[in-house]
């Protein structure tokens, strides 16, 4: 027998049980404003024989993305007189990574190279004229459409970046067998130029390596061009028969002011980001091995060999041999951070976060599972996040461009 | 299968209790009949109200309604509708177990039914690559995606008993709040590969991942339905049918791309509302019977 008091208690408890879910009644409604914070996109083409080779990504003024890539359609009848080139291919995506349009530039603009340089609201990159081998500076607008193409006066463009409002490019002169570095105005006019002998063997083995790099049928060489802020210019190219990091101030006919000599093209610098005060974040390779040197002193007048620097770094056996590496210096959670992006042996994109002021390792993050993924480039986004562009092999076989957008919250977890 | 056993076990238990109470009540029939005669007015008044408690369990079928589609694969040279997800309608069987608490008053019942519900739904999409260097070269991949989601639901219902005495049909309406307990996703990739010189059909081992983060922690919906009570001694056997219409997104927009293994194969969840048909069998026991000498069964008309 239950007393009236007990009965009352039971009723009250039951009523509370009924009311409790009412108080918490809710659902998680999607917020369209947050869709751009994080996404993954794979840009697919249903042609079996289409091959894509992403190069660089930049964010546009409206929060969308422009991806510079090379595209090849396999041609079984290609020969040395009629080779099959990688054409210049641009994807424009919206802020959520949704495909807006593709733009395949004229078929005579081949072998595009990065970086995709941004000066104000306009983007620039270099490619090669299929007939003349001459480098072209291509200007594209915010929509990814061709705005201008100007001759640069060198063959085989290899790398580009910007310094304030000028554009730095490095190329290979296949006539004089020289590595050439230039600064250009945004209109394509030459501002400064210097050239350097690639040294003995330049007409054979080195040139063969360069040709393989451009046709993407051989090893991808880590050509670089840039400037130490308020300091000398640098390039990572062939000099003295080796893939070397050279510093120059464009003094006519003078050798580089500083050199980090590689070992032919078996060892050398694979990526670099200046940190100031003669410090750089460096990545290097040596006979297949990879090293990260997140805070390395490098005076622009240095005369050294890459094998003397490698012991200062961290070896990364998890990366593919002679891995493609990109380094981004950025600020996350008010911390000065250096992010290394590369491709792992398991074909994932690895992101490695280091404290730029100390070189201390902070954390790592891996992108891409199930299918193979390879990194191409990364860029900071206006919302404090990170966009990472790469190649994935859909169904394990079709190379397609992929874009990862990481939110500010996600990458903040990497720099706690 | 284990859940079905559990439901059957609950049903058998309810039947056993009902039978025991029936025997017990028959022995006391004469005694309580006298009490009924003496206190008929009190009985009438007393039986206007009743608390009913009891378990029920059964099966459910689900159909998602797409609020907004999301793709990882972004076609550049073909129509995105060609790779759109195709959802199966009320195909996958789930199960549920409920403990019902109802307060009856003059044919109306106010019912609270906390439920453990296991739901399954599936979709598929197809990708085709063709146009190689030889005519007829083609690769076709079929992605079958099976979602299994466990929710704790808190339905609140108003029931109206339409008519009858021993057999009492009723209508019901209400709403529910769902709380996510667990979720898994299973992706099976199969296809035809006619790109390497001949036709090869294949099916890969499924990718099975925990997917709790991909679903919303809470969601809610509306309920409509009907059922039947069958008086057996002092208890009620219950056949219950509900249509649950989801009113809020069951997927997590925030974590849509959080599962790297699924993102890697190009899968992202759409914004979904989940509709659900449930059929349950149960047994209800009177609560007020415990403190009175009255029969718990409804008064005779």
XYZ file of C-alpha atoms in Angstrom:
717
model
C 0.000 0.000 0.000
C 1.346 3.361 -0.971
C 0.494 6.292 1.230
C -1.007 9.478 -0.133
C 2.300 11.287 0.500
C 4.235 8.655 -1.450
C 1.650 8.828 -4.216
C 2.070 12.590 -4.377
C 5.845 12.199 -4.586
C 5.502 9.742 -7.446
C 3.209 12.074 -9.321
C 5.528 15.022 -8.831
C 8.493 12.977 -10.026
C 6.610 11.826 -13.067
C 5.558 15.359 -13.904
C 9.173 16.489 -13.620
C 10.180 13.703 -15.973
C 7.593 14.961 -18.428
C 8.640 18.568 -18.201
C 12.410 18.055 -18.273
C 12.691 17.225 -21.977
C 10.412 20.125 -22.798
C 12.902 22.476 -21.202
C 15.733 21.148 -23.352
C 13.742 20.745 -26.534
C 15.855 21.923 -29.386
C 17.696 20.865 -32.505
C 20.986 21.806 -34.117
C 20.114 23.970 -37.078
C 22.869 24.534 -39.646
C 24.276 28.022 -39.768
C 25.095 29.013 -43.379
C 27.585 31.540 -42.053
C 29.793 28.749 -40.748
C 29.786 26.656 -43.945
C 32.842 28.480 -45.233
C 34.827 27.753 -42.079
C 35.486 24.153 -42.911
C 35.047 22.028 -46.000
C 36.675 19.537 -48.318
C 36.261 19.747 -52.082
C 37.495 17.441 -54.825
C 37.174 18.911 -58.299
C 36.324 16.015 -60.554
C 36.403 15.583 -64.293
C 34.756 12.479 -65.707
C 37.390 12.001 -68.392
C 39.471 8.918 -67.768
C 42.555 10.374 -69.386
C 42.563 13.788 -67.703
C 45.457 14.432 -65.330
C 45.649 17.427 -63.003
C 48.648 18.869 -61.246
C 47.695 21.634 -58.787
C 50.326 24.291 -58.185
C 49.026 26.998 -55.886
C 45.899 28.398 -54.246
C 44.991 31.919 -53.193
C 41.904 33.402 -51.605
C 39.949 36.016 -53.538
C 38.443 39.241 -52.212
C 34.982 37.649 -51.887
C 36.368 34.824 -49.747
C 36.443 32.357 -52.646
C 39.461 30.586 -54.051
C 41.563 30.539 -57.219
C 43.557 27.418 -57.868
C 46.339 27.382 -60.434
C 46.976 23.968 -61.913
C 48.374 22.167 -64.895
C 46.217 19.770 -66.894
C 47.156 17.059 -69.308
C 45.012 14.931 -71.557
C 46.911 11.744 -72.252
C 47.859 11.639 -75.911
C 49.131 8.284 -77.155
C 50.480 9.868 -80.338
C 52.783 12.348 -78.581
C 56.376 12.413 -79.820
C 59.407 14.653 -79.493
C 58.187 16.883 -82.306
C 54.681 17.010 -80.915
C 55.052 16.516 -77.171
C 52.146 16.346 -74.825
C 52.278 19.345 -72.506
C 50.558 20.265 -69.312
C 48.239 23.138 -70.125
C 47.405 26.005 -67.825
C 44.235 25.368 -65.900
C 42.478 27.586 -63.377
C 39.614 26.754 -61.055
C 37.470 29.404 -59.426
C 35.584 28.223 -56.345
C 33.282 30.095 -53.989
C 33.892 30.633 -50.285
C 32.381 27.223 -49.494
C 34.658 25.479 -51.963
C 31.863 24.972 -54.488
C 33.005 24.901 -58.085
C 32.117 28.069 -60.001
C 34.064 27.782 -63.226
C 37.164 26.376 -64.828
C 39.367 28.231 -67.233
C 41.702 26.364 -69.516
C 44.004 28.949 -71.039
C 44.967 28.967 -74.679
C 46.687 25.780 -75.694
C 49.963 27.580 -76.422
C 50.357 28.517 -72.732
C 51.889 25.423 -71.155
C 53.888 24.334 -68.097
C 52.518 26.879 -65.603
C 54.628 27.505 -62.502
C 53.904 29.067 -59.124
C 53.692 30.797 -56.914
C 50.355 32.277 -57.852
C 51.451 35.773 -56.927
C 48.966 38.321 -55.649
C 49.630 42.050 -55.934
C 46.675 44.118 -54.755
C 43.631 42.369 -56.243
C 45.338 40.855 -59.281
C 47.014 37.484 -59.609
C 50.137 36.662 -61.621
C 51.923 33.507 -62.607
C 54.261 32.302 -65.306
C 53.995 29.746 -68.048
C 55.758 28.940 -71.268
C 54.853 29.511 -74.868
C 54.559 26.100 -76.488
C 56.240 27.247 -79.690
C 58.956 29.656 -78.593
C 59.667 28.278 -75.095
C 59.578 31.916 -73.972
C 58.242 32.659 -70.526
C 54.920 34.477 -70.331
C 53.726 36.431 -67.347
C 50.008 35.789 -67.116
C 47.713 38.209 -65.351
C 44.331 36.975 -64.151
C 41.535 38.807 -62.453
C 39.539 37.913 -59.354
C 37.245 35.715 -61.417
C 40.150 33.650 -62.704
C 39.904 35.010 -66.235
C 42.914 35.888 -68.364
C 43.552 39.637 -68.266
C 46.975 39.915 -69.849
C 49.942 37.874 -71.099
C 53.335 39.498 -71.557
C 56.719 38.213 -72.680
C 59.399 38.148 -70.020
C 62.490 37.564 -72.093
C 63.651 34.255 -70.691
C 62.913 30.636 -71.472
C 61.612 28.008 -69.075
C 60.115 29.925 -66.149
C 60.687 27.921 -62.988
C 59.545 29.850 -59.921
C 57.937 33.120 -58.888
C 57.003 35.200 -55.860
C 56.400 38.835 -55.023
C 58.219 41.555 -53.156
C 56.070 44.551 -52.297
C 54.543 45.508 -55.649
C 57.078 43.817 -57.917
C 57.225 40.243 -59.091
C 60.271 38.024 -58.794
C 60.778 35.199 -61.239
C 63.481 32.670 -61.893
C 63.918 30.851 -65.162
C 66.305 28.690 -67.090
C 67.889 30.138 -70.204
C 68.290 27.105 -72.452
C 70.303 29.074 -75.010
C 73.048 30.404 -72.744
C 72.625 27.560 -70.221
C 72.096 29.955 -67.353
C 69.823 30.393 -64.411
C 68.144 33.787 -64.649
C 66.451 35.809 -61.913
C 64.414 38.903 -62.686
C 62.222 41.401 -60.986
C 59.279 42.658 -63.009
C 56.641 45.312 -62.694
C 53.041 44.164 -62.641
C 52.858 45.289 -66.267
C 55.608 42.812 -67.128
C 58.433 45.337 -67.569
C 61.834 44.152 -66.423
C 63.184 46.027 -63.381
C 66.295 44.010 -62.536
C 67.963 40.920 -63.963
C 70.923 38.698 -63.233
C 72.073 35.386 -64.647
C 74.331 32.648 -63.325
C 76.161 29.812 -65.031
C 74.803 26.406 -64.244
C 78.338 25.129 -64.621
C 79.932 22.094 -66.223
C 77.503 19.420 -67.242
C 74.833 22.033 -67.782
C 74.353 20.978 -71.338
C 73.686 17.370 -70.484
C 72.635 15.934 -67.160
C 71.397 19.142 -65.577
C 69.412 20.175 -68.595
C 67.902 16.725 -68.800
C 66.756 17.077 -65.190
C 65.308 20.491 -65.950
C 63.437 19.186 -68.993
C 62.069 16.273 -66.954
C 60.885 18.742 -64.346
C 59.037 20.848 -66.883
C 57.434 17.944 -68.685
C 56.557 16.386 -65.281
C 57.871 13.085 -66.507
C 60.717 13.111 -64.048
C 61.483 14.454 -60.635
C 59.827 17.658 -59.498
C 62.671 20.045 -58.643
C 62.209 22.532 -55.784
C 62.852 25.750 -57.699
C 62.329 28.867 -55.588
C 62.587 32.620 -56.028
C 62.058 35.303 -53.409
C 63.499 38.046 -51.312
C 64.661 38.356 -47.725
C 62.488 41.291 -46.503
C 64.528 44.492 -46.944
C 67.460 42.304 -47.936
C 68.903 40.493 -50.930
C 66.976 38.323 -53.368
C 67.389 34.590 -53.433
C 66.725 31.744 -55.777
C 66.950 27.986 -55.503
C 68.121 26.877 -58.899
C 71.029 25.386 -60.759
C 74.310 27.115 -60.060
C 77.766 25.644 -60.290
C 76.385 22.290 -61.449
C 74.262 21.938 -58.334
C 70.772 22.787 -57.235
C 71.819 25.585 -54.876
C 70.278 28.329 -52.798
C 71.875 31.561 -53.968
C 71.601 35.136 -52.732
C 72.014 38.095 -55.068
C 71.574 41.837 -55.141
C 71.556 41.992 -58.942
C 75.150 43.203 -59.270
C 75.987 42.765 -62.938
C 78.222 39.771 -63.712
C 78.903 39.204 -60.008
C 78.594 35.730 -58.540
C 75.959 35.160 -55.858
C 76.720 36.979 -52.616
C 75.956 33.826 -50.687
C 75.455 30.182 -51.619
C 74.176 27.061 -49.934
C 75.573 24.545 -52.351
C 73.545 21.443 -53.094
C 74.807 18.038 -54.145
C 74.083 18.140 -57.864
C 70.337 17.706 -57.683
C 70.511 14.892 -55.143
C 70.695 17.255 -52.196
C 69.715 20.839 -51.517
C 67.072 23.179 -50.240
C 63.463 22.162 -50.848
C 61.652 25.135 -49.254
C 62.449 28.365 -47.467
C 60.629 31.088 -45.535
C 62.526 34.123 -44.165
C 61.976 34.829 -40.464
C 64.098 37.997 -40.098
C 67.410 38.670 -38.365
C 69.253 36.227 -40.656
C 66.950 33.405 -39.571
C 65.020 31.231 -41.991
C 62.671 28.284 -41.809
C 64.245 25.774 -44.137
C 63.476 22.366 -45.571
C 66.179 20.326 -47.221
C 66.690 17.001 -48.917
C 69.708 14.788 -49.282
C 69.737 11.595 -51.363
C 66.065 11.001 -50.696
C 66.028 11.981 -47.025
C 64.132 15.036 -45.825
C 65.005 17.556 -43.096
C 63.105 20.408 -41.491
C 65.127 23.274 -40.018
C 62.407 25.495 -38.556
C 64.807 28.142 -37.261
C 68.158 28.150 -39.017
C 70.619 31.018 -39.081
C 71.478 31.835 -42.677
C 73.466 34.972 -43.419
C 72.972 36.013 -47.069
C 76.743 36.096 -47.487
C 76.995 32.448 -46.431
C 79.236 30.063 -48.346
C 78.345 26.598 -47.224
C 77.103 23.218 -48.277
C 73.676 21.763 -47.560
C 75.315 18.815 -45.803
C 76.625 21.225 -43.167
C 73.102 22.484 -42.430
C 71.219 19.184 -42.497
C 72.493 18.042 -39.059
C 70.790 21.103 -37.524
C 67.393 19.858 -38.669
C 64.870 17.190 -37.860
C 64.857 14.227 -40.195
C 61.421 13.146 -41.393
C 61.497 9.552 -42.627
C 57.708 9.611 -42.877
C 57.867 11.871 -45.943
C 58.182 10.679 -49.507
C 61.760 10.724 -50.833
C 62.783 14.234 -51.882
C 59.349 15.404 -50.830
C 57.683 18.515 -52.140
C 57.558 20.930 -49.183
C 55.820 24.269 -48.741
C 56.475 26.541 -45.779
C 54.011 29.146 -44.579
C 54.813 31.674 -41.901
C 51.641 32.971 -40.317
C 50.052 34.114 -37.078
C 47.676 31.782 -35.262
C 46.196 32.696 -31.887
C 48.571 35.651 -31.782
C 51.506 33.259 -32.072
C 54.173 33.496 -34.749
C 54.008 30.082 -36.383
C 55.771 28.284 -39.208
C 53.731 25.579 -40.935
C 55.453 22.955 -43.053
C 53.243 21.091 -45.526
C 54.420 17.942 -47.251
C 53.394 14.491 -48.444
C 53.835 11.413 -46.300
C 54.830 7.924 -47.353
C 51.225 6.874 -46.689
C 50.133 9.538 -49.174
C 48.563 11.890 -46.725
C 49.146 15.603 -46.494
C 51.137 16.311 -43.352
C 51.058 19.714 -41.661
C 53.783 20.379 -39.082
C 53.489 23.382 -36.797
C 56.585 25.047 -35.304
C 57.072 28.068 -33.088
C 58.742 30.616 -35.386
C 60.511 32.362 -32.523
C 62.138 29.243 -31.064
C 61.875 26.587 -33.748
C 60.154 24.301 -31.249
C 57.762 21.699 -32.626
C 54.158 22.358 -31.594
C 52.035 19.674 -33.239
C 51.109 18.023 -36.506
C 47.936 17.349 -38.443
C 47.288 14.955 -41.302
C 44.793 15.457 -44.092
C 43.363 12.914 -46.494
C 42.548 9.283 -45.855
C 41.239 6.346 -47.877
C 42.553 7.665 -51.213
C 46.117 8.970 -51.803
C 46.712 12.684 -51.246
C 49.689 14.902 -52.096
C 50.265 18.494 -51.092
C 50.581 21.306 -53.593
C 50.317 24.504 -51.582
C 48.680 26.239 -48.641
C 47.508 29.741 -47.877
C 46.097 31.545 -44.843
C 42.468 32.632 -45.093
C 40.769 35.835 -43.983
C 38.792 34.072 -41.271
C 41.987 32.946 -39.547
C 41.838 29.471 -41.053
C 43.980 27.665 -43.548
C 43.364 26.464 -47.106
C 45.417 23.504 -48.284
C 45.447 22.517 -51.932
C 46.669 19.205 -53.256
C 46.179 16.247 -55.507
C 44.049 13.266 -54.661
C 43.707 10.098 -56.656
C 39.979 9.422 -56.801
C 39.285 5.713 -56.627
C 43.033 5.421 -56.231
C 43.692 6.244 -59.845
C 42.333 9.568 -61.204
C 44.468 12.534 -60.186
C 42.153 15.375 -59.197
C 42.559 18.695 -57.445
C 41.430 18.817 -53.822
C 40.990 21.739 -51.461
C 40.873 21.434 -47.666
C 39.650 24.384 -45.666
C 40.530 24.218 -41.987
C 38.763 26.491 -39.533
C 40.513 28.881 -37.196
C 39.371 26.740 -34.282
C 40.928 23.625 -35.766
C 44.355 25.056 -36.412
C 44.263 26.859 -33.071
C 44.325 23.399 -31.515
C 47.677 22.850 -33.222
C 49.359 25.839 -31.598
C 48.229 25.544 -27.973
C 18.992 -9.258 -34.001
C 19.907 -8.940 -30.325
C 17.561 -6.007 -30.058
C 14.706 -8.071 -31.507
C 15.328 -10.706 -28.860
C 15.128 -8.005 -26.225
C 11.809 -6.786 -27.585
C 10.419 -10.338 -27.632
C 11.617 -10.886 -24.071
C 9.846 -7.741 -22.890
C 6.666 -8.850 -24.637
C 6.731 -12.282 -22.971
C 7.345 -10.705 -19.587
C 4.381 -8.411 -20.038
C 2.128 -11.317 -21.032
C 3.208 -13.295 -17.978
C 2.483 -10.418 -15.613
C -0.893 -9.844 -17.242
C -1.827 -13.503 -16.796
C -0.785 -13.492 -13.143
C -2.808 -10.400 -12.403
C -5.784 -11.894 -14.215
C -5.720 -14.995 -11.945
C -5.304 -12.899 -8.866
C -8.140 -10.614 -9.737
C -10.574 -13.522 -10.452
C -10.137 -14.828 -6.902
C -11.087 -11.491 -5.506
C -13.927 -10.880 -7.906
C -16.725 -11.597 -5.467
C -15.221 -9.478 -2.770
C -14.586 -6.472 -4.939
C -18.008 -6.756 -6.587
C -19.596 -6.099 -3.229
C -17.388 -3.137 -2.723
C -18.349 -1.863 -6.140
C -22.006 -2.005 -5.314
C -21.511 -0.142 -2.096
C -19.330 2.553 -3.442
C -20.462 2.841 -7.055
C -20.288 6.605 -7.100
C -16.796 6.606 -5.676
C -15.735 3.959 -8.188
C -17.060 5.960 -11.078
C -15.167 8.954 -9.880
C -12.063 6.955 -9.116
C -11.945 5.308 -12.524
C -12.113 8.575 -14.351
C -8.373 8.792 -13.640
C -5.638 6.244 -13.916
C -1.871 6.039 -14.238
C -0.592 3.426 -16.643
C 2.985 2.222 -16.808
C 4.617 -0.377 -18.963
C 7.118 -1.392 -21.600
C 6.702 -1.741 -25.323
C 9.006 -2.512 -28.193
C 8.998 -3.022 -31.913
C 10.468 -2.130 -35.234
C 10.810 1.032 -37.279
C 11.481 2.094 -40.839
C 13.074 5.394 -41.777
C 13.207 7.840 -44.618
C 15.427 10.914 -44.634
C 14.184 14.156 -46.155
C 16.967 16.238 -47.677
C 17.010 19.851 -46.543
C 20.226 20.766 -48.315
C 22.691 18.701 -50.310
C 26.400 18.815 -49.712
C 29.076 17.421 -51.988
C 32.759 16.853 -51.581
C 33.064 15.815 -55.191
C 32.580 18.978 -57.238
C 32.034 18.108 -60.907
C 33.770 20.434 -63.328
C 32.497 19.049 -66.619
C 29.271 17.226 -65.826
C 25.982 17.793 -64.044
C 26.197 17.410 -60.241
C 22.813 15.664 -60.289
C 24.570 12.656 -61.860
C 26.387 11.991 -58.594
C 23.595 13.096 -56.242
C 22.803 10.827 -53.323
C 19.842 8.518 -53.834
C 18.128 7.811 -50.523
C 16.284 4.583 -49.833
C 12.730 5.118 -48.599
C 11.586 3.159 -45.549
C 13.901 0.296 -46.460
C 16.257 -0.275 -43.542
C 14.708 -1.859 -40.420
C 15.461 -0.446 -36.996
C 14.099 -1.215 -33.557
C 12.975 0.565 -30.428
C 12.190 -0.107 -26.789
C 9.923 2.221 -24.830
C 8.844 2.621 -21.244
C 5.468 4.350 -21.239
C 3.986 6.438 -18.459
C 0.444 7.628 -19.148
C -2.087 9.505 -17.129
C -5.644 8.702 -18.180
C -8.530 11.082 -17.637
C -11.915 10.697 -19.297
C -10.694 9.019 -22.501
C -7.729 11.328 -22.823
C -4.269 10.214 -21.861
C -1.245 12.371 -21.321
C 1.658 10.103 -22.155
C 5.406 10.299 -21.684
C 7.320 7.557 -23.508
C 11.109 7.582 -23.117
C 12.432 5.428 -25.956
C 15.697 3.888 -27.013
C 15.503 3.906 -30.806
C 17.899 2.290 -33.232
C 17.410 3.740 -36.698
C 18.993 2.797 -40.001
C 18.865 4.538 -43.349
C 20.907 4.283 -46.506
C 21.815 6.090 -49.667
C 23.996 5.506 -52.675
C 25.743 7.473 -55.357
C 27.405 6.547 -58.594
C 30.458 7.928 -60.353
C 31.431 7.228 -63.937
C 34.679 8.056 -65.708
C 34.979 7.369 -69.388
C 36.516 8.562 -72.635
C 39.970 7.076 -72.455
C 42.236 6.533 -75.381
C 40.250 3.490 -76.485
C 36.536 3.359 -77.181
C 34.465 1.791 -74.429
C 36.911 2.519 -71.641
C 34.866 3.125 -68.533
C 35.106 2.965 -64.758
C 31.900 2.942 -62.751
C 31.898 3.109 -58.979
C 28.887 2.622 -56.727
C 29.094 3.940 -53.162
C 26.573 2.363 -50.775
C 26.314 4.252 -47.504
C 24.522 2.749 -44.519
C 23.930 4.858 -41.419
C 22.962 3.332 -38.071
C 21.956 5.834 -35.426
C 20.908 5.291 -31.811
C 18.812 7.954 -30.110
C 17.220 8.317 -26.728
C 13.864 9.890 -27.500
C 11.467 11.626 -25.152
C 8.039 11.669 -26.788
C 5.149 13.490 -25.144
C 1.755 12.516 -26.496
C -1.920 13.166 -26.055
C -4.012 10.088 -26.702
C -7.729 9.939 -27.242
C -9.510 6.628 -26.813
C -12.121 6.654 -29.511
C -14.461 3.911 -28.319
C -14.784 0.410 -26.967
C -14.340 -1.416 -23.731
C -12.210 -4.529 -24.003
C -10.781 -3.394 -27.334
C -10.059 0.287 -27.336
C -8.681 2.046 -30.418
C -7.044 5.383 -29.887
C -5.541 8.280 -31.790
C -2.446 10.103 -30.632
C -0.409 13.181 -31.409
C 2.553 14.884 -29.847
C 6.197 15.648 -30.244
C 9.536 14.200 -29.240
C 13.003 15.291 -28.323
C 15.837 13.060 -29.511
C 19.260 12.828 -27.906
C 22.045 11.147 -29.845
C 23.625 8.110 -28.211
C 25.734 6.560 -30.938
C 26.144 6.311 -34.707
C 28.112 4.350 -37.258
C 28.565 4.624 -40.995
C 29.384 1.830 -43.381
C 30.575 2.562 -46.912
C 30.796 -0.209 -49.461
C 32.406 0.577 -52.782
C 31.712 -1.667 -55.735
C 32.049 -1.135 -59.418
C 32.831 -2.080 -62.961
C 36.315 -1.470 -64.254
C 36.506 -1.557 -68.010
C 39.509 0.691 -68.353
C 42.378 -1.728 -68.295
C 41.624 -3.923 -71.272
C 38.644 -5.907 -70.033
C 35.657 -5.834 -67.732
C 36.339 -6.452 -64.070
C 33.619 -6.308 -61.447
C 34.686 -5.752 -57.869
C 33.442 -4.975 -54.393
C 35.809 -3.619 -51.776
C 35.738 -4.407 -48.085
C 33.374 -1.933 -46.425
C 34.725 1.033 -44.542
C 33.028 1.040 -41.120
C 33.585 4.037 -38.903
C 32.134 5.476 -35.726
C 30.198 8.511 -36.840
C 28.706 10.001 -33.698
C 30.311 13.365 -34.427
C 28.584 13.540 -37.808
C 25.111 13.607 -36.251
C 23.374 16.335 -34.270
C 23.397 15.846 -30.527
C 19.742 16.843 -30.321
C 16.838 16.909 -32.678
C 13.079 17.029 -32.367
C 9.988 16.124 -34.319
C 6.250 15.753 -34.385
C 4.322 12.541 -33.851
C 0.983 11.338 -35.148
C -0.383 7.865 -34.811
C -2.964 5.381 -33.717
C -3.154 2.255 -31.650
C -5.208 -0.303 -29.921
C -5.604 -1.376 -26.296
C -6.760 -4.837 -25.448
C -7.902 -5.338 -21.878
C -6.531 -8.517 -20.383
C -7.379 -8.787 -16.718
C -6.051 -5.740 -14.975
C -3.558 -4.853 -17.674
C -3.750 -3.476 -21.154
C -1.991 -5.005 -24.122
C -1.033 -2.348 -26.596
C -0.470 -2.245 -30.344
C 0.958 1.160 -31.179
C 1.781 2.800 -34.500
C 3.485 6.162 -34.879
C 4.648 8.381 -37.678
C 7.480 10.564 -36.463
C 8.261 13.532 -38.640
C 11.646 15.082 -37.942
C 11.543 18.850 -37.609
C 15.221 19.587 -37.093
C 18.438 18.519 -38.778
C 19.770 15.161 -37.598
C 23.254 15.764 -39.011
C 25.911 17.963 -37.488
C 26.673 20.904 -39.742
C 29.676 21.762 -37.632
C 31.277 18.350 -37.999
C 30.204 17.582 -41.547
C 33.772 17.087 -42.779
C 35.265 15.814 -39.528
C 35.609 12.171 -40.496
C 38.747 12.034 -42.610
C 38.129 8.490 -43.831
C 34.712 9.413 -45.195
C 35.840 12.773 -46.573
C 38.673 10.909 -48.229
C 36.250 8.869 -50.307
C 34.171 11.935 -51.109
C 31.296 11.484 -48.655
C 29.681 14.309 -46.709
C 26.315 14.161 -44.976
C 23.449 16.286 -46.298
C 21.250 18.297 -43.962
C 18.509 15.767 -43.213
C 15.174 15.521 -41.475
C 14.357 11.972 -40.509
C 10.865 10.520 -40.848
C 10.121 7.328 -39.082
C 7.332 4.741 -38.919
C 7.294 2.721 -35.719
C 5.205 -0.290 -34.799
C 5.330 -1.453 -31.182
C 3.724 -4.064 -28.967
C 3.517 -3.483 -25.258
C 1.737 -3.926 -22.008
C 0.501 -1.301 -19.557
C -0.044 -1.797 -15.832
C -2.244 0.366 -13.655
C -0.586 2.330 -10.896
C -3.608 3.334 -8.804
C -4.636 -0.295 -8.506
C -1.872 -0.700 -5.941
C -3.494 1.436 -3.277
C -7.132 0.479 -3.697
C -9.319 -2.506 -3.555
C -10.859 -1.582 -6.846
C -10.256 -3.417 -10.031
C -7.778 -1.690 -12.163
C -9.671 -2.528 -15.293
C -11.931 0.112 -16.733
C -15.423 0.349 -15.434
C -18.159 -1.540 -17.135
C -20.497 0.461 -19.199
